[in-house]
Tab-separated table of C-alpha atoms in Angstrom:
chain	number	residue	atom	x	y	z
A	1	UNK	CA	-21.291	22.109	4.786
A	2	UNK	CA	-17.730	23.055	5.732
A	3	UNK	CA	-17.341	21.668	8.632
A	4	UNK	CA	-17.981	18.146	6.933
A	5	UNK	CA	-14.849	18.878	4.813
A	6	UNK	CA	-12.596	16.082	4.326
A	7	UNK	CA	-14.958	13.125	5.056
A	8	UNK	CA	-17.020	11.342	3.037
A	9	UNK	CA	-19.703	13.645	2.590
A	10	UNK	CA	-22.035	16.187	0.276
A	11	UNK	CA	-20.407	17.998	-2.450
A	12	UNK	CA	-23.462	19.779	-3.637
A	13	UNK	CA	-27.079	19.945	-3.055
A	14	UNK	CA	-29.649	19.206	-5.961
A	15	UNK	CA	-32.703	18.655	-3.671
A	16	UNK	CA	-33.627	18.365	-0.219
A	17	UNK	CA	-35.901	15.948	1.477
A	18	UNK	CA	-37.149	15.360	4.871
A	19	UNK	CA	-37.400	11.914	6.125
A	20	UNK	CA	-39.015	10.544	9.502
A	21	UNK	CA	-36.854	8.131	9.097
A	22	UNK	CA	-32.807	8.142	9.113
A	23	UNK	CA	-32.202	7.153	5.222
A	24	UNK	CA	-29.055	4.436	4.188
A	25	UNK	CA	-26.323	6.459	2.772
A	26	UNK	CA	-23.893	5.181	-0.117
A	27	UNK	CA	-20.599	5.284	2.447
A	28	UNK	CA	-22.333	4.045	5.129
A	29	UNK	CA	-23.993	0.995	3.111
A	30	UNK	CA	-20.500	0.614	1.156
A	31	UNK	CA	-18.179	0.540	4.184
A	32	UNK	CA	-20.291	0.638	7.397
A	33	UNK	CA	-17.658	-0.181	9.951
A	34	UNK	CA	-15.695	2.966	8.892
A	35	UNK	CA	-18.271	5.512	8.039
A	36	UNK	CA	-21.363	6.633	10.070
A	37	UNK	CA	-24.422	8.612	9.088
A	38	UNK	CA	-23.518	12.240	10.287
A	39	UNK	CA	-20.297	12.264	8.153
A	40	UNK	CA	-18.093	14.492	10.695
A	41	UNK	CA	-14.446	14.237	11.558
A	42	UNK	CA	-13.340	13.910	14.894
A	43	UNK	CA	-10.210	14.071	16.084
A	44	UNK	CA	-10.194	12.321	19.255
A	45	UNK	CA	-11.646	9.246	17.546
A	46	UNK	CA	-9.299	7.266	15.085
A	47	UNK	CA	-10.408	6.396	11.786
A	48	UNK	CA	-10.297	2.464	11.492
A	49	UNK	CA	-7.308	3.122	9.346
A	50	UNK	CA	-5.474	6.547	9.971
A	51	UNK	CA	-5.285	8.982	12.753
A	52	UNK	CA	-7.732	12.055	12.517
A	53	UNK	CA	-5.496	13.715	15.271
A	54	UNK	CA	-4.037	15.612	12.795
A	55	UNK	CA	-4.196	16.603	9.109
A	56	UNK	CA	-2.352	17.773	6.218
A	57	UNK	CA	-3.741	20.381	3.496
A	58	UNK	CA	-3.736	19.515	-0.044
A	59	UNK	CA	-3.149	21.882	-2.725
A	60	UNK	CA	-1.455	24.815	-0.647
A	61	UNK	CA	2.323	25.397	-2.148
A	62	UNK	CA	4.273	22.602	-3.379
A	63	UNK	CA	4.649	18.625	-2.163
A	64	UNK	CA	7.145	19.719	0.097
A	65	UNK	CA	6.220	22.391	1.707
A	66	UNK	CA	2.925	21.048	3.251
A	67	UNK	CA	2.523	20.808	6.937
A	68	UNK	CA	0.843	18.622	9.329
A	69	UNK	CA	-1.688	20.512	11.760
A	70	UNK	CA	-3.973	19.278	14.459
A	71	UNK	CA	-7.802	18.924	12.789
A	72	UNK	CA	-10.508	21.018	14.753
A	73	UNK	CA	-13.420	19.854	15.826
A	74	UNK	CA	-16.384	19.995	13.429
A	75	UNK	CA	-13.588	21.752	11.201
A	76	UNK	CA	-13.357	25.029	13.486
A	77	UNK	CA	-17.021	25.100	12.682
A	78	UNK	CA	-18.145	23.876	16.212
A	79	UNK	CA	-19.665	27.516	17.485
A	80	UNK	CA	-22.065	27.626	14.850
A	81	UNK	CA	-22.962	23.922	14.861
A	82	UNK	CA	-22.164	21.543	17.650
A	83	UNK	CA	-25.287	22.328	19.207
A	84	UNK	CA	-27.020	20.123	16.098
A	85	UNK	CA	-25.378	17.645	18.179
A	86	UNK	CA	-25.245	18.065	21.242
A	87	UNK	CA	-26.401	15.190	23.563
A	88	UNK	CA	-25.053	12.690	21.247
A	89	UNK	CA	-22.396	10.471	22.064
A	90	UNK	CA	-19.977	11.755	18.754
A	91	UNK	CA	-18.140	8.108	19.384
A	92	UNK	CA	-20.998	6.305	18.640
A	93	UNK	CA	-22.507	9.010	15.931
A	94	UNK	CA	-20.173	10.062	13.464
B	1	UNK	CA	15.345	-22.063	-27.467
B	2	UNK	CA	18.040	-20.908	-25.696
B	3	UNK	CA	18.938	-17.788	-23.995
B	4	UNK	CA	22.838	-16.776	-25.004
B	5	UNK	CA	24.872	-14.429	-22.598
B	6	UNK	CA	24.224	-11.664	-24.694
B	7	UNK	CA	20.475	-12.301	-25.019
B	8	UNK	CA	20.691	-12.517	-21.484
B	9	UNK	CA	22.133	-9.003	-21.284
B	10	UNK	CA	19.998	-7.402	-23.682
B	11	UNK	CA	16.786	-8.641	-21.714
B	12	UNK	CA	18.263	-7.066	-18.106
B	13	UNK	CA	18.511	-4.018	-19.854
B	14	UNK	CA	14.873	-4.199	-21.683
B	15	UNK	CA	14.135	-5.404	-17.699
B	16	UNK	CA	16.129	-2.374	-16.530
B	17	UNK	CA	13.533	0.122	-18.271
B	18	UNK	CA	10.510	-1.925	-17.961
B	19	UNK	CA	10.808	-1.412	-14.014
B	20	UNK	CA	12.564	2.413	-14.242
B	21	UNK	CA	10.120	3.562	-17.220
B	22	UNK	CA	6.782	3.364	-14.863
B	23	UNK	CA	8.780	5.532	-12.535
B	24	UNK	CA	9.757	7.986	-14.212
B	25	UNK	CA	6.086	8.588	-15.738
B	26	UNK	CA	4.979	8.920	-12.428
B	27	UNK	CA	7.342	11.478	-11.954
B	28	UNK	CA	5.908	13.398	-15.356
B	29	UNK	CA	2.441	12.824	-13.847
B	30	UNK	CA	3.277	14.455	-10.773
B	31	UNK	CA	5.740	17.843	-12.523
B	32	UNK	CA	2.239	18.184	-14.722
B	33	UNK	CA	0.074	18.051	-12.333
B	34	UNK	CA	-1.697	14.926	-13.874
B	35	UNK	CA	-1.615	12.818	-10.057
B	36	UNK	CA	-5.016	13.311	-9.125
B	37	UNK	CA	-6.162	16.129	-6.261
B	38	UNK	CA	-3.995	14.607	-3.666
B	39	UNK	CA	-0.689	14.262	-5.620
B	40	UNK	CA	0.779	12.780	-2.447
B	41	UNK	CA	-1.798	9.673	-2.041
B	42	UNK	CA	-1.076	9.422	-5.638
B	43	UNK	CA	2.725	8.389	-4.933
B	44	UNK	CA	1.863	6.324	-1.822
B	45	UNK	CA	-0.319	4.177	-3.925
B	46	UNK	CA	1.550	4.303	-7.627
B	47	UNK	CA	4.647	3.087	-5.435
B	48	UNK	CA	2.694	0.424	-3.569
B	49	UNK	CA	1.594	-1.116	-6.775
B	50	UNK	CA	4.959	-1.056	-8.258
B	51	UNK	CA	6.222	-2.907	-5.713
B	52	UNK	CA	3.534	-5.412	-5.714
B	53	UNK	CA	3.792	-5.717	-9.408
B	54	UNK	CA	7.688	-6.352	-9.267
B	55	UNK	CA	6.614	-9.139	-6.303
B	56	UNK	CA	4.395	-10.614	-9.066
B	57	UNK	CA	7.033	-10.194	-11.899
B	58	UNK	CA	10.069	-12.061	-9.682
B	59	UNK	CA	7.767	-14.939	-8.759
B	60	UNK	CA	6.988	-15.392	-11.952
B	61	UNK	CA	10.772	-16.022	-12.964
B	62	UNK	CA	11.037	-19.609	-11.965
B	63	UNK	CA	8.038	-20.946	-13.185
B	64	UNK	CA	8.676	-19.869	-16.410
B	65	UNK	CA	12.610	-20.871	-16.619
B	66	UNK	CA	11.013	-24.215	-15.407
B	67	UNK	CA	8.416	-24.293	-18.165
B	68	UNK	CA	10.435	-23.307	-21.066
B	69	UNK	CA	13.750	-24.548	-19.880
B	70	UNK	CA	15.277	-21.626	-19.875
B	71	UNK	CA	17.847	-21.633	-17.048
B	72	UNK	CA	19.577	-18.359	-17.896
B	73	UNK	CA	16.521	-16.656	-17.244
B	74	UNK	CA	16.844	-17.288	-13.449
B	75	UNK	CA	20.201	-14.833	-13.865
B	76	UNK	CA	17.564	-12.179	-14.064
B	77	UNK	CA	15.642	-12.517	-10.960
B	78	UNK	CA	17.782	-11.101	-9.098
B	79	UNK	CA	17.418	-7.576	-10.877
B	80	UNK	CA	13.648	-7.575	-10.738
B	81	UNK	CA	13.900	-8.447	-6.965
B	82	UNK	CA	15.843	-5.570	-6.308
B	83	UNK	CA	13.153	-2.886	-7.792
B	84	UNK	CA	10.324	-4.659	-6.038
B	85	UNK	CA	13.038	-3.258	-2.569
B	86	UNK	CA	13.307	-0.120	-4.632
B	87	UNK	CA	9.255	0.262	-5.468
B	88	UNK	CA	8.631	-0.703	-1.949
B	89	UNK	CA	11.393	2.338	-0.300
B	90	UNK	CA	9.937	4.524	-2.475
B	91	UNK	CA	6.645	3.648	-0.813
B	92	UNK	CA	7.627	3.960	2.723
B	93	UNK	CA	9.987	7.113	1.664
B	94	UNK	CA	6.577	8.940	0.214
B	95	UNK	CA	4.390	7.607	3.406
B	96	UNK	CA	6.619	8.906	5.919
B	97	UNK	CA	8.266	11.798	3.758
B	98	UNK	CA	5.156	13.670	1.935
B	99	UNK	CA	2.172	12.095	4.234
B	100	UNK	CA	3.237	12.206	7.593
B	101	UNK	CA	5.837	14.979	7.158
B	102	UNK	CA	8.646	13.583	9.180
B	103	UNK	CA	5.733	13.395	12.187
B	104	UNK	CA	8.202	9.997	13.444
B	105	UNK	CA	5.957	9.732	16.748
B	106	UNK	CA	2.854	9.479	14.360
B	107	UNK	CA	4.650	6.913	12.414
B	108	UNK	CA	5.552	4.683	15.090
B	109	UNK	CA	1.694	5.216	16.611
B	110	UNK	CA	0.490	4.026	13.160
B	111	UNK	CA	2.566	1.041	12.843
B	112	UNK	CA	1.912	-0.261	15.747
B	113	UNK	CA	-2.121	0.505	15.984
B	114	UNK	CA	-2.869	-0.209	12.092
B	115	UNK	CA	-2.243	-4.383	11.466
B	116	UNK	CA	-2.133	-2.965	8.093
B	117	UNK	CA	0.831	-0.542	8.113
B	118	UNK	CA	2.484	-3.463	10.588
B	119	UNK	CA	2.077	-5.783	7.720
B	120	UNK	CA	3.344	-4.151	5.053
B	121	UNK	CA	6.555	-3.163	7.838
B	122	UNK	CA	7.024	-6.291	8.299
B	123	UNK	CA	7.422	-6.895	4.220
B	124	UNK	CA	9.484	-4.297	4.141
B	125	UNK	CA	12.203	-5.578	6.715
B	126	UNK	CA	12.125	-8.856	5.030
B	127	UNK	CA	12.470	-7.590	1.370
B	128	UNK	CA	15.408	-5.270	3.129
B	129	UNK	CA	17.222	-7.939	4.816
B	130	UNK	CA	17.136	-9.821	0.840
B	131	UNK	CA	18.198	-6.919	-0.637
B	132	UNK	CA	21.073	-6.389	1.286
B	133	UNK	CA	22.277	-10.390	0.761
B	134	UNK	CA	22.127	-10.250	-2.475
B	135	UNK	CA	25.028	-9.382	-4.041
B	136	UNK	CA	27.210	-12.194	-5.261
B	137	UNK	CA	29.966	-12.217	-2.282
B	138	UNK	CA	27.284	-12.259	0.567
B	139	UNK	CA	25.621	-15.172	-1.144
B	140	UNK	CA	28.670	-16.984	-1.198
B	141	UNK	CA	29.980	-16.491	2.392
B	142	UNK	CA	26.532	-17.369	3.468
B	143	UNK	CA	26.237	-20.802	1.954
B	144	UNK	CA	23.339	-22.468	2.708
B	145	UNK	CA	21.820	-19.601	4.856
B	146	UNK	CA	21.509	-17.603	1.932
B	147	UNK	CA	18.635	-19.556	0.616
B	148	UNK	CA	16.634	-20.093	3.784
B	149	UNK	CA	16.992	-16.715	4.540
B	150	UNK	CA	15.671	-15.951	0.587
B	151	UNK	CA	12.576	-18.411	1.008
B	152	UNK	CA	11.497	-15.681	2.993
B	153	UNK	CA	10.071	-14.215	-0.270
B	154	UNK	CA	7.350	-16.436	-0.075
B	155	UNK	CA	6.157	-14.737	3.293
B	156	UNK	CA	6.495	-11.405	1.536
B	157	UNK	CA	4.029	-12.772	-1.362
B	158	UNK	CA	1.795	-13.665	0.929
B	159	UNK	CA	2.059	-9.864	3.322
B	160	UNK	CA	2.078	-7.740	0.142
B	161	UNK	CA	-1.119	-8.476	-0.963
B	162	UNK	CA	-2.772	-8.531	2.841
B	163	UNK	CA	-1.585	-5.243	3.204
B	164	UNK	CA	-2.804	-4.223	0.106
B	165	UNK	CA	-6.448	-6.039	1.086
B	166	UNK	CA	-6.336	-4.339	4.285
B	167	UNK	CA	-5.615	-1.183	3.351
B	168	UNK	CA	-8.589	-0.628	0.750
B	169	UNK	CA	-11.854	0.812	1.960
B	170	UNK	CA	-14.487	-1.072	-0.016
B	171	UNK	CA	-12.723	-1.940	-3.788
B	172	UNK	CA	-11.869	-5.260	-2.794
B	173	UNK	CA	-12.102	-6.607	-5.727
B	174	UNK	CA	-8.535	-6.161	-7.614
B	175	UNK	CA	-6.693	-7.078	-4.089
B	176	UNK	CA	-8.754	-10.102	-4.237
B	177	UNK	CA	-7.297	-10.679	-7.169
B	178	UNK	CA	-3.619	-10.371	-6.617
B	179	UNK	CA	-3.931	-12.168	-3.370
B	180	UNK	CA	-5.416	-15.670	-5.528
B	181	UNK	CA	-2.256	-14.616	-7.726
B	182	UNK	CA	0.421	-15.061	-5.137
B	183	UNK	CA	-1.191	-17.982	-3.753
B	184	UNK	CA	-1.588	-19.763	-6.557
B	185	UNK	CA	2.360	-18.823	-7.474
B	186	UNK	CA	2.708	-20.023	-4.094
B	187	UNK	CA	1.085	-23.148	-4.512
B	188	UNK	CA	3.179	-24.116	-7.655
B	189	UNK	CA	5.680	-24.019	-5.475
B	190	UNK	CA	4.200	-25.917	-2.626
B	191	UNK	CA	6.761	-28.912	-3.220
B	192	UNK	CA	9.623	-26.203	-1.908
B	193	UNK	CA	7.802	-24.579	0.230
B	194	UNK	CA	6.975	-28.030	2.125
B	195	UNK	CA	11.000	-28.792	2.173
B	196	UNK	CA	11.826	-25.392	3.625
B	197	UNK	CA	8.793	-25.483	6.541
B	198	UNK	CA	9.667	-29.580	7.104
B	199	UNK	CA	12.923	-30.013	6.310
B	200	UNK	CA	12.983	-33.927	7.520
């Protein structure tokens, strides 16, 4: 799921169910006023307690020379998968 | 018991690498790569903790001169004060420095929008403005202003630990903590505290 990257979201996949209904998930149930079902960063929309205008990589060089850069939507991913959401208002479902 | 001049030394030094020793680790942590994924948050939060530990550490001074009537031990507080400033500009340096990058438009957005970053600002000005009055001469020329300005401390104790609250997604549970901490320190002192607020 890369365009989830960076959000609280799946790290691998052991098994895959399908619902009819929309299950609870852990961040959600843990912290529901900060994190939404659909698990994807947007940058126009502040996180209760940071910007998500912009980012800064982890791990690339050293502490210094990281850099700040403006996040994508759906992680640069959005040709392949905005259309998953598309008629949703991505303020309210996030 | 009684605390001699030179016991009185010998503990600002043992005080000396108490508060430098946890420092430096964190330093080792970060050269071995031993700081977690995000080295950066890492700092941020090792910092913010050291501060808030130091907070604890120089509120705990007075009570316990007062209980074991040890008087000399108050000539220490003013040494574990000064790293809770130092723990605390370490914390904004790393924040602004290795998290923002130097983005000072972002900063000033943040501080403003997040009651959490204004908080621990606030704290931060205050515990600034203490440590620049505190060497000897400024507390003299300041006479009686020096201590109303320094019972500002007791605002700090109770900022530090909102911030810290605040600033936690879900683990509540150990800011909890330290916030029943400082106001129960504060409440020992309530007598004070009541004087400075009331002074008739």
């Amino acid at each position: 799921m890369p365009w989830k990257y960076g959000f609280k979201s799946i790290k691998s996949v052991v098994r895959i169910r399908v619902m009819d209904k929309q299950p609870p998930t852990s961040w959600n149930q843990l912290a529901s006023h900060e994190y939404g079902f659909y698990a994807n960063v947007n940058p126009e929309v502040d996180h209760p307690r940071w910007s998500q205008a912009s980012e800064r990589s982890i791990g690339e060089g050293g502490l210094f020379s990281a850099k700040r850069i403006p996040t994508q939507m759906f992680n640069g991913y959005g040709d392949f998968v905005a259309d998953l959401y598309k008629n949703m208002d991505l303020r309210k479902f996030y | 018991m009684r605390l001699t001049p030179r016991g009185v030394f010998w503990l600002k030094v043992v005080l000396h690498v108490v508060f430098l020793l946890p420092a430096l680790y964190l330093v080792a942590l970060v050269m071995t790569d031993n700081a977690g994924g995000d080295p950066v948050q890492y700092i941020i939060h090792y910092t913010g903790m050291g501060a808030i530990n130091s907070l604890l550490a120089t509120l705990l001074i007075s009570p316990i001169a007062k209980r074991f009537k040890l008087a000399a031990l108050m000539q220490t507080r003013r040494l574990v004060g000064l790293y809770v400033f130092a723990y605390a500009l370490l914390h904004i340096a790393a924040f602004i420095s290795l998290d923002l990058l130097f983005a000072w438009g972002l900063l000033f957005e943040e501080v403003i929008k997040r009651p959490y970053i204004l908080v621990g600002a606030a704290a931060l000005i205050i515990v600034t403005l203490l440590a620049l009055t505190s060497p000897n001469k400024i507390k003299r020329k300041m006479g009686k202003r020096w201590q109303s300005l320094h019972n500002w401390i007791y605002v700090v104790a109770l900022l530090a630990p909102i911030h810290f609250y605040w600033s936690v997604k879900s683990e509540i549970i150990e800011p909890s903590i330290y916030i029943v901490l400082f106001v129960g320190l504060l409440f020992y002192r309530r007598a004070s505290i009541k004087k400075w607020l009331m002074p008739n």
